[in-house]
C-alpha positions as a LaTeX table, in Angstrom:
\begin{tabular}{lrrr}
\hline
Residue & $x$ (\AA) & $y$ (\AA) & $z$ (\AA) \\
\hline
Unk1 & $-7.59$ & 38.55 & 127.57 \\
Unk2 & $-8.84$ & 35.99 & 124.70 \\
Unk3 & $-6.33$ & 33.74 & 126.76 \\
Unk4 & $-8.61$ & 33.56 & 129.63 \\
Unk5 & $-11.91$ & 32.92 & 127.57 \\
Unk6 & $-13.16$ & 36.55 & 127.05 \\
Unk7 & $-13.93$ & 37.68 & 123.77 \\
Unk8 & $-12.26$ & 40.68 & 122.65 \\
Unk9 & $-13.35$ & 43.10 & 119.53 \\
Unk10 & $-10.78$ & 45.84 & 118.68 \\
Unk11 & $-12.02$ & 48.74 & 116.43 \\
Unk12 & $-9.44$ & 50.05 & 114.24 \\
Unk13 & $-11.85$ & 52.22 & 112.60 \\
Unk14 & $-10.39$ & 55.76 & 113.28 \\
Unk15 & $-14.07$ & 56.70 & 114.62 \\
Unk16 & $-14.35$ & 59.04 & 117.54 \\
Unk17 & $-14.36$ & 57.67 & 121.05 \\
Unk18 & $-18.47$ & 58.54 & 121.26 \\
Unk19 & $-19.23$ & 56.83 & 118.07 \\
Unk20 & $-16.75$ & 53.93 & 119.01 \\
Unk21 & $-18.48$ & 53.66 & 122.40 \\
Unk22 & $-21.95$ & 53.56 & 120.88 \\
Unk23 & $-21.08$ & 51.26 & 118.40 \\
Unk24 & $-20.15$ & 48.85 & 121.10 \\
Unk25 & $-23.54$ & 49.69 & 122.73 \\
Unk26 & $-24.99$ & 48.84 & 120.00 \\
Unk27 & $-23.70$ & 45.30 & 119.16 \\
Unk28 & $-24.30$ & 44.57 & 123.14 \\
Unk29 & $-20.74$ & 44.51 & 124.31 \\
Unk30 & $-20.92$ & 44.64 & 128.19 \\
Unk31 & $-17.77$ & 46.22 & 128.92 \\
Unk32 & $-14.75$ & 48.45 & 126.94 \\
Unk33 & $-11.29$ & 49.22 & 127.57 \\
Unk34 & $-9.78$ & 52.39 & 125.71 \\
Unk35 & $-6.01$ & 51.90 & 124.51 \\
Unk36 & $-4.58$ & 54.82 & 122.85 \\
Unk37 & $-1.85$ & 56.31 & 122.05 \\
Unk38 & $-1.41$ & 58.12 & 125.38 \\
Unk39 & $-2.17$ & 54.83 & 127.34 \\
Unk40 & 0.38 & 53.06 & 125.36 \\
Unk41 & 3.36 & 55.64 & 125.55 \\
Unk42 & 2.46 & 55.63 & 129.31 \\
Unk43 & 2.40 & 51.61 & 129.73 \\
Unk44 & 0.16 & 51.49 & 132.45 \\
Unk45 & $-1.81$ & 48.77 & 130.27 \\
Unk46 & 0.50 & 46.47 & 131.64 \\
Unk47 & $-0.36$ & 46.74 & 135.08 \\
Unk48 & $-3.99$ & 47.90 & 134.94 \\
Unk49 & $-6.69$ & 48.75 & 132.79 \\
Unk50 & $-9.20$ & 51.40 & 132.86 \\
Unk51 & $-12.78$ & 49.47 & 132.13 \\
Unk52 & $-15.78$ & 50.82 & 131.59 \\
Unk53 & $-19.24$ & 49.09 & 131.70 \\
Unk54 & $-21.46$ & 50.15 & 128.58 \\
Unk55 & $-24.65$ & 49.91 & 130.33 \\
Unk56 & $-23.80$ & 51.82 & 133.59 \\
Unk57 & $-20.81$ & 54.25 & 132.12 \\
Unk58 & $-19.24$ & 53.27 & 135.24 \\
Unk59 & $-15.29$ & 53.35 & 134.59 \\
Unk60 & $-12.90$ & 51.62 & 136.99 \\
Unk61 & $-9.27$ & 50.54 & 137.24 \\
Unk62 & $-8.35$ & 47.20 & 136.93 \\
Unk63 & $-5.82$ & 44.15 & 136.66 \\
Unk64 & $-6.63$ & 41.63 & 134.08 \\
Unk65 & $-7.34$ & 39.39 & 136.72 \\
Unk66 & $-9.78$ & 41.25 & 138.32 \\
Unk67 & $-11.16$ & 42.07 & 134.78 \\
Unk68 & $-11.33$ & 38.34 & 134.44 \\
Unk69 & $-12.68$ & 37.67 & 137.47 \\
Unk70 & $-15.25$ & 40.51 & 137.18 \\
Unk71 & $-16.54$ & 39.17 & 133.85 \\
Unk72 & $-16.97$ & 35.26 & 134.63 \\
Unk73 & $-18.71$ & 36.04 & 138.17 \\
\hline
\end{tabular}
């Protein structure tokens, strides 16, 4: 993702998902992805990506291109 010119934050902080997700609030980050463990065993990261936008809680599936695409439009 930093590849194409997006920022990226990852919080390594053991927090909860609320407090993570509030935290990104917060600091004014537009959108999230959540990788955990179950996301990682299952390795559907590789194909898609489940975003969510902070300000509208809207969550949608996603390639990183579209991702890309999504954030530079």
């Amino acid at each position: 993702i930093r590849e194409k010119g997006i920022p990226v934050a990852i919080d390594f902080s053991g927090k909860k998902i609320p407090d993570q997700m509030a935290a990104a609030n917060k600091r004014k980050v537009p959108y999230v992805t959540i990788m955990g463990e179950d996301e990682l065993a299952s390795e559907t990261w590789l194909n898609t990506l489940k975003v969510r936008n902070i300000s509208t809680g809207e969550e949608a599936q996603m390639t990183l291109e579209q991702l890309v695409r999504s954030i530079h439009s």
